[in-house]
Each structure stands twice: as structure tokens, then as C-alpha cells.
Amino acid sequence: MGFTRGADLNLHEPGAVRALLDVALARGWQPEERRPVEVDGWLLLEAAAAARTEGRRP
């Protein structure tokens, strides 16, 4: 998935989904809370793609 120009993330590559989860966690998502939460993944894409490019976790 990605933008026409800019960040992209191949969800079939190892670590891509992990990068999205790490960004969500860094922005306050708390999976241990047992309640429904909607998170717009498009808002996480750029940071996750940057983290994958730099080889680090956000």
C-alpha cells in the first residue's frame, strides 16, 4: 500500500505489519485495553515506511 508519490509499504514483506503496529503503539494505541478502537492506518503509513527504510523501530 502506498501513496501515488511518497511512502509505500509492502505488507507481504517481513516486518512491514510490525512497523505499522510499532507506530500505532508509539502514538498511544493500547492493545491491552479490551475495547473496540478505530485506527486510520493511512496516518501511520509514512512513519512506518520511514522506519522500515531506516531499519529501525519508531
Short mmCIF file of N, CA, C and O in Angstrom, two decimals:
data_model
loop_
_atom_site.label_atom_id
_atom_site.label_comp_id
_atom_site.label_asym_id
_atom_site.label_seq_id
_atom_site.Cartn_x
_atom_site.Cartn_y
_atom_site.Cartn_z
N MET A 1 0.85 -1.16 0.00
CA MET A 1 0.00 0.00 0.00
C MET A 1 0.89 1.22 0.00
O MET A 1 2.04 1.16 0.44
N GLY A 2 0.38 2.30 -0.51
CA GLY A 2 1.20 3.49 -0.54
C GLY A 2 0.47 4.66 -1.18
O GLY A 2 -0.67 4.55 -1.61
N PHE A 3 1.17 5.76 -1.24
CA PHE A 3 0.68 6.96 -1.88
C PHE A 3 1.17 7.00 -3.31
O PHE A 3 2.16 6.35 -3.65
N THR A 4 0.52 7.77 -4.16
CA THR A 4 0.96 7.90 -5.54
C THR A 4 2.40 8.40 -5.59
O THR A 4 3.22 7.90 -6.33
N ARG A 5 2.70 9.37 -4.79
CA ARG A 5 4.07 9.86 -4.65
C ARG A 5 4.40 9.87 -3.17
O ARG A 5 3.71 10.48 -2.38
N GLY A 6 5.43 9.15 -2.82
CA GLY A 6 5.82 9.16 -1.42
C GLY A 6 5.94 7.77 -0.85
O GLY A 6 6.31 6.82 -1.52
N ALA A 7 5.60 7.65 0.40
CA ALA A 7 5.81 6.42 1.17
C ALA A 7 5.02 5.25 0.64
O ALA A 7 3.92 5.40 0.12
N ASP A 8 5.61 4.07 0.75
CA ASP A 8 4.88 2.84 0.45
C ASP A 8 5.36 1.74 1.39
O ASP A 8 6.42 1.84 1.99
N LEU A 9 4.55 0.73 1.53
CA LEU A 9 4.84 -0.36 2.44
C LEU A 9 4.25 -1.63 1.84
O LEU A 9 3.05 -1.67 1.54
N ASN A 10 5.07 -2.63 1.62
CA ASN A 10 4.62 -3.91 1.07
C ASN A 10 4.25 -4.81 2.24
O ASN A 10 5.13 -5.30 2.97
N LEU A 11 2.97 -5.08 2.41
CA LEU A 11 2.51 -5.86 3.56
C LEU A 11 2.89 -7.33 3.46
O LEU A 11 2.71 -8.08 4.41
N HIS A 12 3.45 -7.75 2.33
CA HIS A 12 3.92 -9.12 2.17
C HIS A 12 5.38 -9.27 2.61
O HIS A 12 5.88 -10.39 2.69
N GLU A 13 6.07 -8.18 2.89
CA GLU A 13 7.45 -8.24 3.34
C GLU A 13 7.50 -8.45 4.85
O GLU A 13 6.70 -7.87 5.59
N PRO A 14 8.46 -9.26 5.30
CA PRO A 14 8.60 -9.46 6.74
C PRO A 14 8.86 -8.12 7.45
O PRO A 14 9.65 -7.32 7.00
N GLY A 15 8.16 -7.90 8.52
CA GLY A 15 8.36 -6.71 9.32
C GLY A 15 7.50 -5.52 8.95
O GLY A 15 7.45 -4.54 9.69
N ALA A 16 6.80 -5.57 7.82
CA ALA A 16 6.00 -4.42 7.40
C ALA A 16 4.83 -4.18 8.35
O ALA A 16 4.60 -3.05 8.79
N VAL A 17 4.09 -5.22 8.66
CA VAL A 17 2.96 -5.07 9.58
C VAL A 17 3.47 -4.71 10.97
O VAL A 17 2.88 -3.90 11.67
N ARG A 18 4.61 -5.28 11.34
CA ARG A 18 5.21 -4.95 12.64
C ARG A 18 5.52 -3.46 12.73
O ARG A 18 5.33 -2.83 13.77
N ALA A 19 6.00 -2.89 11.63
CA ALA A 19 6.30 -1.45 11.60
C ALA A 19 5.03 -0.64 11.83
O ALA A 19 5.05 0.35 12.57
N LEU A 20 3.92 -1.05 11.22
CA LEU A 20 2.64 -0.35 11.44
C LEU A 20 2.21 -0.46 12.90
O LEU A 20 1.77 0.52 13.51
N LEU A 21 2.35 -1.66 13.47
CA LEU A 21 1.98 -1.85 14.88
C LEU A 21 2.87 -1.00 15.80
O LEU A 21 2.37 -0.41 16.77
N ASP A 22 4.16 -0.95 15.50
CA ASP A 22 5.07 -0.15 16.33
C ASP A 22 4.71 1.33 16.30
O ASP A 22 4.75 2.01 17.33
N VAL A 23 4.34 1.83 15.13
CA VAL A 23 3.94 3.23 15.02
C VAL A 23 2.64 3.47 15.80
O VAL A 23 2.51 4.45 16.52
N ALA A 24 1.69 2.56 15.66
CA ALA A 24 0.42 2.69 16.39
C ALA A 24 0.67 2.71 17.90
O ALA A 24 0.10 3.51 18.63
N LEU A 25 1.55 1.83 18.37
CA LEU A 25 1.89 1.79 19.80
C LEU A 25 2.56 3.10 20.23
O LEU A 25 2.25 3.63 21.30
N ALA A 26 3.46 3.59 19.41
CA ALA A 26 4.17 4.84 19.73
C ALA A 26 3.21 6.02 19.79
O ALA A 26 3.47 7.00 20.50
N ARG A 27 2.09 5.92 19.08
CA ARG A 27 1.11 7.01 19.06
C ARG A 27 -0.03 6.81 20.03
O ARG A 27 -1.05 7.48 19.96
N GLY A 28 0.13 5.85 20.93
CA GLY A 28 -0.84 5.73 22.01
C GLY A 28 -1.81 4.58 21.95
O GLY A 28 -2.63 4.42 22.85
N TRP A 29 -1.77 3.75 20.91
CA TRP A 29 -2.68 2.60 20.86
C TRP A 29 -2.30 1.65 21.97
O TRP A 29 -1.13 1.35 22.20
N GLN A 30 -3.28 1.18 22.72
CA GLN A 30 -3.05 0.29 23.85
C GLN A 30 -3.83 -1.01 23.64
O GLN A 30 -5.01 -1.09 24.00
N PRO A 31 -3.20 -2.02 23.05
CA PRO A 31 -3.92 -3.25 22.72
C PRO A 31 -4.42 -4.02 23.93
O PRO A 31 -5.35 -4.81 23.80
N GLU A 32 -3.84 -3.77 25.10
CA GLU A 32 -4.30 -4.49 26.29
C GLU A 32 -5.66 -4.01 26.77
O GLU A 32 -6.32 -4.70 27.55
N GLU A 33 -6.10 -2.85 26.31
CA GLU A 33 -7.45 -2.38 26.63
C GLU A 33 -8.44 -3.16 25.78
O GLU A 33 -8.37 -3.16 24.56
N ARG A 34 -9.34 -3.82 26.41
CA ARG A 34 -10.31 -4.67 25.72
C ARG A 34 -11.54 -3.87 25.30
O ARG A 34 -12.60 -3.98 25.88
N ARG A 35 -11.34 -3.03 24.28
CA ARG A 35 -12.46 -2.25 23.75
C ARG A 35 -12.19 -1.99 22.28
O ARG A 35 -11.05 -1.95 21.84
N PRO A 36 -13.24 -1.80 21.50
CA PRO A 36 -13.04 -1.50 20.09
C PRO A 36 -12.38 -0.14 19.88
O PRO A 36 -12.72 0.83 20.57
N VAL A 37 -11.42 -0.08 18.98
CA VAL A 37 -10.73 1.16 18.65
C VAL A 37 -10.53 1.20 17.14
O VAL A 37 -10.14 0.21 16.54
N GLU A 38 -10.84 2.32 16.53
CA GLU A 38 -10.59 2.50 15.11
C GLU A 38 -9.31 3.31 14.95
O GLU A 38 -9.14 4.35 15.57
N VAL A 39 -8.41 2.79 14.12
CA VAL A 39 -7.16 3.48 13.84
C VAL A 39 -7.05 3.61 12.32
O VAL A 39 -7.17 2.62 11.60
N ASP A 40 -6.84 4.82 11.85
CA ASP A 40 -6.68 5.06 10.42
C ASP A 40 -5.24 4.72 10.03
O ASP A 40 -4.31 5.45 10.35
N GLY A 41 -5.05 3.58 9.39
CA GLY A 41 -3.72 3.12 9.01
C GLY A 41 -2.99 4.03 8.05
O GLY A 41 -1.76 4.06 8.01
N TRP A 42 -3.74 4.81 7.27
CA TRP A 42 -3.10 5.74 6.33
C TRP A 42 -2.29 6.78 7.08
O TRP A 42 -1.26 7.25 6.60
N LEU A 43 -2.73 7.14 8.29
CA LEU A 43 -2.00 8.11 9.09
C LEU A 43 -0.70 7.53 9.65
O LEU A 43 0.19 8.26 10.05
N LEU A 44 -0.59 6.21 9.68
CA LEU A 44 0.59 5.54 10.20
C LEU A 44 1.59 5.17 9.09
O LEU A 44 2.75 4.89 9.38
N LEU A 45 1.11 5.19 7.87
CA LEU A 45 1.90 4.68 6.74
C LEU A 45 3.25 5.36 6.58
O LEU A 45 4.28 4.69 6.47
N GLU A 46 3.27 6.67 6.57
CA GLU A 46 4.52 7.39 6.31
C GLU A 46 5.58 7.09 7.36
O GLU A 46 6.74 6.82 7.04
N ALA A 47 5.19 7.10 8.62
CA ALA A 47 6.14 6.82 9.70
C ALA A 47 6.61 5.37 9.66
O ALA A 47 7.79 5.09 9.88
N ALA A 48 5.71 4.44 9.37
CA ALA A 48 6.09 3.03 9.29
C ALA A 48 7.03 2.78 8.12
O ALA A 48 8.02 2.05 8.26
N ALA A 49 6.75 3.38 6.97
CA ALA A 49 7.62 3.22 5.81
C ALA A 49 8.99 3.81 6.08
O ALA A 49 10.02 3.23 5.71
N ALA A 50 9.04 4.95 6.74
CA ALA A 50 10.33 5.58 7.07
C ALA A 50 11.12 4.70 8.03
O ALA A 50 12.33 4.53 7.86
N ALA A 51 10.45 4.11 9.01
CA ALA A 51 11.12 3.24 9.96
C ALA A 51 11.69 2.00 9.26
O ALA A 51 12.80 1.57 9.55
N ARG A 52 10.93 1.45 8.31
CA ARG A 52 11.42 0.28 7.55
C ARG A 52 12.61 0.66 6.69
O ARG A 52 13.55 -0.10 6.58
N THR A 53 12.57 1.83 6.09
CA THR A 53 13.67 2.28 5.23
C THR A 53 14.94 2.48 6.07
O THR A 53 16.03 2.12 5.64
N GLU A 54 14.77 3.02 7.26
CA GLU A 54 15.91 3.30 8.13
C GLU A 54 16.34 2.08 8.94
O GLU A 54 17.34 2.11 9.63
N GLY A 55 15.53 1.00 8.87
CA GLY A 55 15.87 -0.22 9.59
C GLY A 55 15.76 -0.11 11.09
O GLY A 55 16.50 -0.73 11.83
N ARG A 56 14.80 0.65 11.56
CA ARG A 56 14.62 0.83 13.00
C ARG A 56 13.16 0.75 13.35
O ARG A 56 12.31 0.80 12.48
N ARG A 57 12.90 0.66 14.62
CA ARG A 57 11.51 0.73 15.11
C ARG A 57 11.23 2.15 15.50
O ARG A 57 12.10 2.85 16.01
N PRO A 58 9.99 2.65 15.25
CA PRO A 58 9.66 4.05 15.58
C PRO A 58 9.67 4.33 17.06
O PRO A 58 9.55 3.47 17.87
#
